[in-house]
mmCIF file of C-alpha atoms in Angstrom:
data_model
loop_
_atom_site.group_PDB
_atom_site.id
_atom_site.type_symbol
_atom_site.label_atom_id
_atom_site.label_comp_id
_atom_site.label_asym_id
_atom_site.label_seq_id
_atom_site.Cartn_x
_atom_site.Cartn_y
_atom_site.Cartn_z
ATOM 1 C CA ASP A 835 0.000 0.000 0.000
ATOM 2 C CA ALA A 836 1.182 3.506 -0.785
ATOM 3 C CA LYS A 837 2.436 5.710 2.044
ATOM 4 C CA THR A 838 0.351 8.721 3.080
ATOM 5 C CA THR A 839 1.357 12.000 4.744
ATOM 6 C CA GLN A 840 -1.065 14.026 6.864
ATOM 7 C CA PRO A 841 -0.571 17.059 9.101
ATOM 8 C CA PRO A 842 -0.534 15.975 12.746
ATOM 9 C CA SER A 843 -3.179 18.455 13.854
ATOM 10 C CA MET A 844 -5.682 21.022 12.618
ATOM 11 C CA ASP A 845 -8.248 23.353 14.164
ATOM 12 C CA CYS A 846 -11.606 24.367 12.730
ATOM 13 C CA ALA A 847 -14.336 26.710 13.923
ATOM 14 C CA GLU A 848 -17.720 25.158 14.560
ATOM 15 C CA GLY A 849 -20.032 25.588 11.557
ATOM 16 C CA ARG A 850 -17.191 26.171 9.136
ATOM 17 C CA ALA A 851 -15.873 23.701 6.582
ATOM 18 C CA ALA A 852 -13.003 21.483 7.694
ATOM 19 C CA ASN A 853 -10.555 20.636 4.909
ATOM 20 C CA LEU A 854 -8.178 17.797 5.768
ATOM 21 C CA PRO A 855 -5.329 17.193 3.300
ATOM 22 C CA CYS A 856 -3.529 13.952 2.515
ATOM 23 C CA ASN A 857 -0.506 13.412 0.286
ATOM 24 C CA HIS A 858 -0.061 10.056 -1.429
ATOM 25 C CA SER A 859 2.479 10.775 -4.153
ATOM 26 C CA THR A 860 3.371 7.088 -4.702
ATOM 27 C CA ILE A 861 -0.216 5.943 -5.260
ATOM 28 C CA SER A 862 -0.692 3.251 -7.911
ATOM 29 C CA GLY A 863 -3.404 3.222 -10.557
ATOM 30 C CA ASN A 864 -5.455 0.544 -8.811
ATOM 31 C CA GLU A 865 -5.225 2.001 -5.313
ATOM 32 C CA TYR A 866 -8.191 3.664 -3.663
ATOM 33 C CA VAL A 867 -8.157 6.497 -1.132
ATOM 34 C CA TYR A 868 -10.082 5.683 2.060
ATOM 35 C CA TRP A 869 -10.831 7.964 4.991
ATOM 36 C CA TYR A 870 -11.686 6.826 8.511
ATOM 37 C CA ARG A 871 -12.036 8.760 11.733
ATOM 38 C CA GLN A 872 -11.594 7.732 15.347
ATOM 39 C CA ILE A 873 -13.340 9.498 18.158
ATOM 40 C CA HIS A 874 -11.658 9.089 21.512
ATOM 41 C CA SER A 875 -11.970 5.584 23.005
ATOM 42 C CA GLN A 876 -13.921 4.229 20.037
ATOM 43 C CA GLY A 877 -12.933 2.143 17.019
ATOM 44 C CA PRO A 878 -12.281 3.857 13.675
ATOM 45 C CA GLN A 879 -15.359 4.721 11.613
ATOM 46 C CA TYR A 880 -15.478 4.611 7.818
ATOM 47 C CA ILE A 881 -16.196 7.984 6.196
ATOM 48 C CA ILE A 882 -15.737 7.795 2.441
ATOM 49 C CA HIS A 883 -13.525 6.386 -0.315
ATOM 50 C CA GLY A 884 -12.745 7.012 -3.974
ATOM 51 C CA LEU A 885 -10.534 5.998 -6.884
ATOM 52 C CA LYS A 886 -10.198 9.091 -9.071
ATOM 53 C CA ASN A 887 -13.521 10.888 -9.172
ATOM 54 C CA ASN A 888 -14.709 13.201 -6.445
ATOM 55 C CA GLU A 889 -17.143 11.555 -4.075
ATOM 56 C CA THR A 890 -19.808 12.836 -1.682
ATOM 57 C CA ASN A 891 -21.949 11.138 0.910
ATOM 58 C CA GLU A 892 -23.960 12.200 3.920
ATOM 59 C CA MET A 893 -20.848 12.620 6.036
ATOM 60 C CA ALA A 894 -18.288 14.283 3.810
ATOM 61 C CA SER A 895 -16.853 15.016 0.377
ATOM 62 C CA LEU A 896 -13.627 13.626 -1.033
ATOM 63 C CA ILE A 897 -11.686 15.631 -3.584
ATOM 64 C CA ILE A 898 -8.889 13.772 -5.401
ATOM 65 C CA THR A 899 -6.461 15.733 -7.587
ATOM 66 C CA GLU A 900 -6.235 14.855 -11.254
ATOM 67 C CA ASP A 901 -2.789 13.285 -10.837
ATOM 68 C CA ARG A 902 -4.160 11.420 -7.772
ATOM 69 C CA LYS A 903 -1.108 12.351 -5.713
ATOM 70 C CA SER A 904 -3.154 14.113 -3.064
ATOM 71 C CA SER A 905 -6.686 14.357 -1.746
ATOM 72 C CA THR A 906 -8.788 16.472 0.610
ATOM 73 C CA LEU A 907 -11.539 15.355 2.928
ATOM 74 C CA ILE A 908 -14.145 18.071 3.411
ATOM 75 C CA LEU A 909 -16.551 18.203 6.326
ATOM 76 C CA PRO A 910 -18.895 20.950 5.077
ATOM 77 C CA HIS A 911 -20.245 22.192 8.419
ATOM 78 C CA ALA A 912 -18.045 20.955 11.236
ATOM 79 C CA THR A 913 -19.610 20.351 14.638
ATOM 80 C CA LEU A 914 -18.013 19.703 18.005
ATOM 81 C CA ARG A 915 -18.795 16.012 17.513
ATOM 82 C CA ASP A 916 -16.458 15.956 14.502
ATOM 83 C CA THR A 917 -13.470 16.371 16.829
ATOM 84 C CA ALA A 918 -11.498 13.173 16.160
ATOM 85 C CA VAL A 919 -8.390 11.680 14.589
ATOM 86 C CA TYR A 920 -8.807 11.379 10.818
ATOM 87 C CA TYR A 921 -6.901 8.699 8.917
ATOM 88 C CA CYS A 922 -6.179 8.704 5.201
ATOM 89 C CA ILE A 923 -5.413 5.237 3.804
ATOM 90 C CA VAL A 924 -4.395 4.223 0.311
ATOM 91 C CA ARG A 925 -4.843 0.616 -0.751
ATOM 92 C CA VAL A 926 -5.961 -1.743 -3.454
ATOM 93 C CA ASN A 927 -9.531 -2.930 -3.184
ATOM 94 C CA THR A 928 -8.647 -6.593 -2.897
ATOM 95 C CA ASN A 929 -7.785 -6.834 0.772
ATOM 96 C CA ALA A 930 -9.498 -4.342 3.020
ATOM 97 C CA GLY A 931 -8.602 -6.261 6.144
ATOM 98 C CA LYS A 932 -4.937 -5.445 5.812
ATOM 99 C CA SER A 933 -5.098 -1.670 5.884
ATOM 100 C CA THR A 934 -2.081 0.457 6.795
ATOM 101 C CA PHE A 935 -2.961 3.320 9.125
ATOM 102 C CA GLY A 936 -0.575 6.190 9.746
ATOM 103 C CA ASP A 937 -0.832 8.507 12.729
ATOM 104 C CA GLY A 938 -3.605 10.601 11.156
ATOM 105 C CA THR A 939 -4.669 14.212 11.705
ATOM 106 C CA THR A 940 -6.186 15.278 14.992
ATOM 107 C CA LEU A 941 -8.997 17.676 14.107
ATOM 108 C CA THR A 942 -10.230 19.905 16.905
ATOM 109 C CA VAL A 943 -13.482 21.742 16.256
ATOM 110 C CA LYS A 944 -13.759 24.818 18.453
ATOM 111 C CA PRO A 945 -16.898 26.726 19.465
ATOM 112 C CA ASP B 50 -28.480 -4.709 13.562
ATOM 113 C CA ALA B 51 -25.658 -5.220 16.032
ATOM 114 C CA GLY B 52 -22.258 -3.885 15.103
ATOM 115 C CA VAL B 53 -18.920 -5.543 15.721
ATOM 116 C CA THR B 54 -18.774 -6.645 19.339
ATOM 117 C CA GLN B 55 -15.610 -7.292 21.311
ATOM 118 C CA SER B 56 -15.071 -8.777 24.732
ATOM 119 C CA PRO B 57 -13.891 -8.020 27.276
ATOM 120 C CA THR B 58 -13.793 -4.224 27.081
ATOM 121 C CA HIS B 59 -10.952 -3.946 29.574
ATOM 122 C CA LEU B 60 -8.406 -6.449 30.823
ATOM 123 C CA ILE B 61 -5.481 -6.318 33.227
ATOM 124 C CA LYS B 62 -2.796 -9.000 33.057
ATOM 125 C CA THR B 63 0.713 -9.457 34.406
ATOM 126 C CA ARG B 64 3.870 -10.149 32.426
ATOM 127 C CA GLY B 65 4.184 -13.724 31.225
ATOM 128 C CA GLN B 66 0.472 -14.453 31.295
ATOM 129 C CA HIS B 67 -1.706 -15.440 28.363
ATOM 130 C CA VAL B 68 -4.760 -13.548 27.089
ATOM 131 C CA THR B 69 -7.662 -14.357 24.749
ATOM 132 C CA LEU B 70 -9.678 -11.591 23.129
ATOM 133 C CA ARG B 71 -12.955 -12.249 21.344
ATOM 134 C CA CYS B 72 -14.748 -10.655 18.424
ATOM 135 C CA SER B 73 -18.162 -11.149 16.843
ATOM 136 C CA PRO B 74 -18.472 -9.616 13.353
ATOM 137 C CA ILE B 75 -21.526 -7.980 11.897
ATOM 138 C CA SER B 76 -24.054 -10.608 10.833
ATOM 139 C CA GLY B 77 -23.226 -11.793 7.311
ATOM 140 C CA HIS B 78 -19.630 -10.571 7.382
ATOM 141 C CA LYS B 79 -17.127 -13.310 6.640
ATOM 142 C CA SER B 80 -13.874 -11.391 7.116
ATOM 143 C CA VAL B 81 -12.377 -10.436 10.462
ATOM 144 C CA SER B 82 -9.188 -8.466 11.023
ATOM 145 C CA TRP B 83 -7.294 -7.649 14.188
ATOM 146 C CA TYR B 84 -5.357 -4.452 14.881
ATOM 147 C CA GLN B 85 -3.193 -3.233 17.752
ATOM 148 C CA GLN B 86 -3.280 0.443 18.647
ATOM 149 C CA VAL B 87 -0.684 1.826 20.999
ATOM 150 C CA LEU B 88 -1.537 5.141 22.643
ATOM 151 C CA GLY B 89 -0.881 8.056 20.299
ATOM 152 C CA GLN B 90 -0.428 5.925 17.178
ATOM 153 C CA GLY B 91 -2.655 4.602 14.421
ATOM 154 C CA PRO B 92 -3.881 0.992 14.406
ATOM 155 C CA GLN B 93 -1.342 -1.607 13.269
ATOM 156 C CA PHE B 94 -2.495 -4.679 11.345
ATOM 157 C CA ILE B 95 -2.043 -8.025 13.099
ATOM 158 C CA PHE B 96 -4.154 -10.653 11.277
ATOM 159 C CA GLN B 97 -6.924 -11.070 8.757
ATOM 160 C CA TYR B 98 -9.165 -14.122 8.464
ATOM 161 C CA TYR B 99 -11.666 -14.858 5.729
ATOM 162 C CA GLU B 100 -13.849 -17.955 5.682
ATOM 163 C CA LYS B 101 -11.794 -19.382 8.560
ATOM 164 C CA GLU B 102 -8.515 -19.121 6.677
ATOM 165 C CA GLU B 103 -5.679 -16.706 7.426
ATOM 166 C CA ARG B 104 -5.450 -14.114 4.651
ATOM 167 C CA GLY B 105 -2.698 -11.960 6.063
ATOM 168 C CA ARG B 106 -0.349 -11.478 8.971
ATOM 169 C CA GLY B 107 1.346 -8.289 10.095
ATOM 170 C CA ASN B 108 4.808 -7.854 11.589
ATOM 171 C CA PHE B 109 4.055 -9.349 14.992
ATOM 172 C CA PRO B 110 5.895 -12.128 16.860
ATOM 173 C CA ASP B 111 4.687 -15.719 17.017
ATOM 174 C CA ARG B 112 3.328 -15.036 20.496
ATOM 175 C CA PHE B 113 0.336 -13.603 18.659
ATOM 176 C CA SER B 114 -2.104 -16.062 17.096
ATOM 177 C CA ALA B 115 -5.695 -16.010 15.995
ATOM 178 C CA ARG B 116 -8.428 -18.163 14.598
ATOM 179 C CA GLN B 117 -11.875 -17.822 13.085
ATOM 180 C CA PHE B 118 -14.775 -20.106 13.900
ATOM 181 C CA PRO B 119 -17.519 -21.516 11.618
ATOM 182 C CA ASN B 120 -19.878 -18.744 12.765
ATOM 183 C CA TYR B 121 -17.174 -16.221 11.653
ATOM 184 C CA SER B 122 -16.422 -15.029 15.181
ATOM 185 C CA SER B 123 -12.755 -14.803 16.018
ATOM 186 C CA GLU B 124 -10.257 -15.018 18.853
ATOM 187 C CA LEU B 125 -6.904 -13.304 19.232
ATOM 188 C CA ASN B 126 -4.465 -15.025 21.568
ATOM 189 C CA VAL B 127 -1.301 -13.509 22.983
ATOM 190 C CA ASN B 128 1.146 -15.650 24.945
ATOM 191 C CA ALA B 129 3.942 -14.639 27.308
ATOM 192 C CA LEU B 130 2.668 -11.088 27.672
ATOM 193 C CA LEU B 131 5.158 -8.233 27.719
ATOM 194 C CA LEU B 132 4.685 -4.713 29.038
ATOM 195 C CA GLY B 133 4.814 -3.510 25.428
ATOM 196 C CA ASP B 134 1.688 -5.503 24.583
ATOM 197 C CA SER B 135 -0.368 -2.958 26.499
ATOM 198 C CA ALA B 136 -2.627 -1.433 23.874
ATOM 199 C CA LEU B 137 -6.136 -1.154 22.474
ATOM 200 C CA TYR B 138 -6.906 -4.255 20.403
ATOM 201 C CA LEU B 139 -9.405 -3.603 17.644
ATOM 202 C CA CYS B 140 -11.421 -6.057 15.611
ATOM 203 C CA ALA B 141 -12.854 -5.113 12.226
ATOM 204 C CA SER B 142 -15.212 -6.986 9.945
ATOM 205 C CA SER B 143 -16.211 -6.691 6.317
ATOM 206 C CA ALA B 144 -18.554 -8.648 4.105
ATOM 207 C CA GLN B 145 -16.053 -10.061 1.623
ATOM 208 C CA GLY B 146 -12.810 -8.676 2.932
ATOM 209 C CA VAL B 147 -12.308 -6.258 0.060
ATOM 210 C CA GLU B 148 -14.285 -3.186 0.979
ATOM 211 C CA LYS B 149 -14.771 -0.829 3.904
ATOM 212 C CA LEU B 150 -14.113 -2.018 7.420
ATOM 213 C CA PHE B 151 -16.448 -1.860 10.393
ATOM 214 C CA PHE B 152 -14.602 -1.648 13.706
ATOM 215 C CA GLY B 153 -15.585 -2.653 17.194
ATOM 216 C CA SER B 154 -14.844 -0.442 20.212
ATOM 217 C CA GLY B 155 -11.854 -2.558 21.145
ATOM 218 C CA THR B 156 -10.392 -4.305 24.164
ATOM 219 C CA GLN B 157 -8.067 -2.204 26.306
ATOM 220 C CA LEU B 158 -5.302 -4.512 27.536
ATOM 221 C CA SER B 159 -3.009 -3.407 30.322
ATOM 222 C CA VAL B 160 0.034 -5.557 31.141
ATOM 223 C CA LEU B 161 1.606 -4.874 34.544
#
């Protein structure tokens, strides 16, 4: 699986959009970008994933650059409950069980 | 529907002891994976099982072993516990093992 680089921490004001970047410059053509988040003392929670097109669901939007070397997770209206560690993972879609997590980005949403 | 359930939620052991952690996947999910998460770090892959067969093993010593039962539940066993084994142990399930993971809340293991 390709290596990812994320900033260790970010702050966001409540109600504003949170934009979390992830660099994955060594991504291969068949590797997907997955995002999970982990709220304190809970297991990671799936947010969204994509291959090359931008994706949106009820939780977030995923923007992947045209060269696929980086992506941005967007939480459109951050709430205090979005405070968590966010993990960006890059992997092929043949073995989800063996996912490589980095140290993620700690997002703190402030009132 | 119930999510991924893990037991126990907390466990305290002493060095040299053995521990068994249990995981029940979401109904219908055939793949179970185990992860170790040390405080301040992301989860590290330990094992994956699919249809009762080992599909992958992470960089962990032979003291760590696992198995999956016919009902797709799973056990993680750790022998000869070391202080460094203190961590949150997470179980994740997926339907076919190739898509998104659903995690349990984990077992917090403390080795004294």
